[in-house]
Amino acid sequence: DYVLHDVQETQVRKEFTTDEMLQEGFANVEILVLPTDPISGVLKKDWEVEYQQFLKHNATRKKARMLSLVLGAILVTFSLAGAAMTVRRLPVE
């Protein structure tokens, strides 16, 4: 049995899996009930770990995207400079 803190305390029975060792019969974990699937639940600690990994992955993707934009801007700038130098060397008729 696990206790949810709401307007009133309600006990619910949930089945879930985790890698963490838990004591049976005690309300010693926090479970997040997913709004999309209220039948299932996720341990709050497990969700926090997954969420931190998600944030790190997104931060890495943001850095990679920014680096590619900067590199692209540098390449475009050099291409335009090269084109301008080529146009200057064309013979004037």
Coordinates of C-alpha atoms in Angstrom, one line a residue:
D1 CA 0.0 0.0 0.0
Y2 CA 1.2 3.5 -0.9
V3 CA -0.1 6.8 0.4
L4 CA -0.8 9.6 -2.1
H5 CA -0.9 13.1 -0.7
D6 CA -4.0 14.9 -2.0
V7 CA -6.9 16.7 -0.5
Q8 CA -7.4 13.5 1.5
E9 CA -5.1 10.6 2.0
T10 CA -5.8 7.6 -0.2
Q11 CA -4.2 4.2 -0.2
V12 CA -3.7 2.5 -3.5
R13 CA -2.0 -0.8 -4.5
K14 CA 0.4 -0.5 -7.4
E15 CA 2.7 -3.0 -9.1
F16 CA 6.0 -1.7 -10.6
T17 CA 9.5 -2.8 -11.2
T18 CA 12.7 -1.1 -10.0
D19 CA 16.4 -1.8 -9.5
E20 CA 16.2 -0.4 -6.0
M21 CA 15.9 -2.7 -3.0
L22 CA 12.6 -1.9 -1.2
Q23 CA 11.2 -3.1 2.1
E24 CA 7.9 -4.9 1.5
G25 CA 4.8 -3.5 3.2
F26 CA 6.1 0.0 3.9
A27 CA 5.1 3.2 2.3
N28 CA 8.8 4.2 1.8
V29 CA 8.7 5.2 -1.9
E30 CA 7.1 8.0 -3.9
I31 CA 5.3 7.0 -7.0
L32 CA 4.3 9.3 -9.9
V33 CA 1.1 8.4 -11.6
L34 CA 1.3 9.2 -15.3
P35 CA -1.6 11.3 -16.5
T36 CA -1.6 9.5 -19.9
D37 CA -1.8 6.1 -18.1
P38 CA -3.3 6.4 -14.6
I39 CA -3.2 2.6 -14.1
S40 CA 0.6 2.5 -14.1
G41 CA 3.1 4.3 -11.9
V42 CA 6.8 5.2 -11.9
L43 CA 9.1 5.5 -8.9
K44 CA 9.9 9.2 -8.4
K45 CA 13.6 8.4 -8.1
D46 CA 13.7 6.4 -11.3
W47 CA 11.8 9.2 -13.1
E48 CA 14.3 11.8 -11.8
V49 CA 17.2 9.8 -13.0
E50 CA 15.7 9.4 -16.5
Y51 CA 14.7 13.0 -16.6
Q52 CA 18.3 14.1 -15.7
Q53 CA 19.6 11.9 -18.5
F54 CA 17.1 13.4 -20.9
L55 CA 18.2 16.9 -20.0
K56 CA 21.9 16.0 -20.5
H57 CA 21.1 14.5 -23.8
N58 CA 19.2 17.6 -24.9
A59 CA 22.0 19.9 -23.7
T60 CA 24.5 17.9 -25.8
R61 CA 22.2 18.1 -28.8
K62 CA 21.8 21.9 -28.4
K63 CA 25.6 22.3 -28.2
A64 CA 26.1 20.2 -31.3
R65 CA 23.4 22.2 -33.2
M66 CA 25.0 25.6 -32.1
L67 CA 28.4 24.4 -33.2
S68 CA 27.1 23.3 -36.6
L69 CA 25.4 26.7 -37.1
V70 CA 28.6 28.6 -36.2
L71 CA 30.6 26.4 -38.5
G72 CA 28.1 26.8 -41.3
A73 CA 28.1 30.6 -40.9
I74 CA 31.9 30.6 -41.1
L75 CA 31.9 28.5 -44.2
V76 CA 29.3 30.8 -45.9
T77 CA 31.3 33.9 -44.9
F78 CA 34.5 32.4 -46.5
S79 CA 32.5 31.4 -49.6
L80 CA 31.1 34.9 -50.1
A81 CA 34.6 36.4 -49.5
G82 CA 36.1 34.0 -52.1
A83 CA 33.3 34.9 -54.6
A84 CA 33.9 38.6 -54.0
M85 CA 37.7 38.2 -54.6
T86 CA 36.9 36.2 -57.8
V87 CA 34.6 38.9 -59.1
R88 CA 37.2 41.6 -58.5
R89 CA 39.7 39.7 -60.7
L90 CA 37.4 39.4 -63.7
P91 CA 38.4 41.5 -66.6
V92 CA 36.3 44.6 -67.1
E93 CA 35.1 45.1 -70.7

